């Protein structure tokens, strides 16, 4: 992407100190401006103010109507402002963007880079969609953008991909990357709560956005997967090219069927290189209890990274919340304060992106009455090239329902989707059937 | 430690190019010399030669009697030698020390640093015992030592502690850090194999050293724990100050008692800061199935890191073997090739080191005959200030034995050790009782 795509509104601020003198200054102590004083912004400020970190000093807090945000524990020499130009014209070395979303965050990041400031951000949407463009602008201005907090919160996966596992040739990811979905699903599992009630609960607790569709539909996780694919697989993909399925429609009864198969249900993000194709998907899946992904509770995240030489390495921990995200942000600040050197850009490769994993599926169909038989379903699946492996036992709690559940043999998602669509048209079928692929071991 | 403690045998080689010109050269392409062409050395060479890595080139292989080691897949322009002076006088930028042990590895590393070469090493003994001294020498010579492969093989834990989690204040570690012990224990568990047979098996497979005492007694893991404590807790400790218990004496029957308590048995390395004390221990422990440490099979490693802000973060994967260790070594080489900047030394703190964790214990006593009662044992424990919480059920497989097992309330290890010693003296007790603390959740 060319630098010329940058919004024309970006103007160079009046005072732009030369890069070298800024570098020198940073070595003496890195002055930080936080943009956005919400949960994460406050947590970052707490880490920086409670136990001062040598070489890093909070200098600015930028927020609209900052007066209602002001807290007494921030030292008096920290400036509060609602005027971004003041931050841009200041001697702050690093801008920490914690506003989230694409605009105005993108414009702020661009302006900061052009003003000769490095950027630390937790913004997965911004970095997934405009990351390449922003990284190029940073290079062009001699600054850096670090975004360790954008994937898996406090779990340092991006850092591991860029450094600790850099010596391997990575080929595959499988992860639980969205805390909200995980909270909903682990709650449905533990308490038999229906989806809507579990969602309401997580919203009440303040863990979910007012509009949770990006979480539930897999948009949020697909942004994280796109960032992981870029950093770890050197694959240039956009989040919208990732195959996505919503976790809506899952019923507590599905966990009972899953348990029969030695599995739980999680929203899983997968990416895998196969020749010139990058398979990428975010969807609810049956996850075997033997997998580290099955053991994510509440807002935990986990990522399994597979490399050609090192095999499987697993990272897990708190993927969301103020404290863990602040750790990732402050770690990036330390990296900037301690090392001003620009790292070379790794070349990215283009892949055909496909969600075409061949997987076995649990298919649950709710029938209008018990007398409707399994044979119609079998026929509908088979007509679309999907073979049934076995019919599942009716769970105790399901006795009143007229549910039928089967486990299919491995098939392509396109065939499954067509089969489900056709099945939905059958007069005996009461609601859209649920279909959940099984995560291979 | 002062630089003057360095062995007087270290001489500056004839040609020592100035540091700056060497830096310049490294940016153009980092020339690597491997010292030691065993399993790991060969694996590193394979990664470097099979798919060339931009900016890194294998230039030398140093090994005694290198002729019998020579392999055809190493390019012809790589020089094989058994003369270290040739490597030191060459234009190699980085020396990869894979000989292991303290000497001559220490001398080689010192000579390499003095010859203006950076060092990558997988040597936990060397870095645990002489790490501070070597890091100081590196600083003095303007070079770097990276040692990511020295702890947990392919799992990038040191990298995470130094960078991705650097923004947190870490307070605690619990890990499974020795692949050999883990292989023995998970084998005893799965197949009911006695300790000696499980050890023989792992030796036959080539996973254990000819003399496995350092693994079994916890010396190897205590070196790794000392390195972790230094990097992650900024605690200056030596491995010999870590409290250690051997895994010898554990019987397959102990796994059956452990299972009764919802646990398995693993060699666990723990370190924890409590005020001015650093508690550190390597010992066999009962590990609840709910803990990530319980799920380490064969030669897997796992580490749970607890931070004040980020909570628990878990890392796991292949902790030993050529491939995973090579990944760690090559990642360090990439870090050197991409970034020549020296990072500032973090100040270390001195702590009183103690193994005094207050823990509950499983105590199993093998009696001479069934008629000997539990009351004597109870009395012996109680006399030493150890209270019994419950008496365990006799496992089916134990019917023929005259074993008695109890779960104690939390007590100090010193009291437990005294009680066990006293119990051993009792005429009815047939062998040294086994005592295994439970890892707290």
PDB file of C-alpha atoms in Angstrom, chain A residues 39 65 88 138 141-142 155 165 175 177-178 204 238 256 274 296 340 359 362 396 410 423:
ATOM      1  CA  UNK A  39     -10.420   0.830  31.185  1.00  0.00           C
ATOM      2  CA  UNK A  65     -14.097  15.983  28.387  1.00  0.00           C
ATOM      3  CA  UNK A  88       1.499  16.417  18.732  1.00  0.00           C
ATOM      4  CA  UNK A 138       6.222   4.557  10.400  1.00  0.00           C
ATOM      5  CA  UNK A 141       9.005   8.732   9.237  1.00  0.00           C
ATOM      6  CA  UNK A 142      11.737   6.781  11.053  1.00  0.00           C
ATOM      7  CA  UNK A 155      -0.345 -13.162  26.530  1.00  0.00           C
ATOM      8  CA  UNK A 165       9.858 -18.423  17.453  1.00  0.00           C
ATOM      9  CA  UNK A 175      -6.574 -20.206  18.973  1.00  0.00           C
ATOM     10  CA  UNK A 177      -8.893 -15.224  20.710  1.00  0.00           C
ATOM     11  CA  UNK A 178     -12.153 -13.590  21.756  1.00  0.00           C
ATOM     12  CA  UNK A 204     -23.860  -6.599  32.483  1.00  0.00           C
ATOM     13  CA  UNK A 238      -7.393  -8.955   5.262  1.00  0.00           C
ATOM     14  CA  UNK A 256     -24.166 -32.230  26.043  1.00  0.00           C
ATOM     15  CA  UNK A 274      -1.255 -25.483   2.442  1.00  0.00           C
ATOM     16  CA  UNK A 296      -9.913 -21.634  28.339  1.00  0.00           C
ATOM     17  CA  UNK A 340      15.390   2.632  19.111  1.00  0.00           C
ATOM     18  CA  UNK A 359     -13.619 -31.452   8.813  1.00  0.00           C
ATOM     19  CA  UNK A 362     -21.728 -32.392  14.610  1.00  0.00           C
ATOM     20  CA  UNK A 396     -30.992 -36.704  29.358  1.00  0.00           C
ATOM     21  CA  UNK A 410     -15.024 -35.241   6.912  1.00  0.00           C
ATOM     22  CA  UNK A 423     -32.582 -29.136   5.405  1.00  0.00           C
TER      23      UNK A 423
END
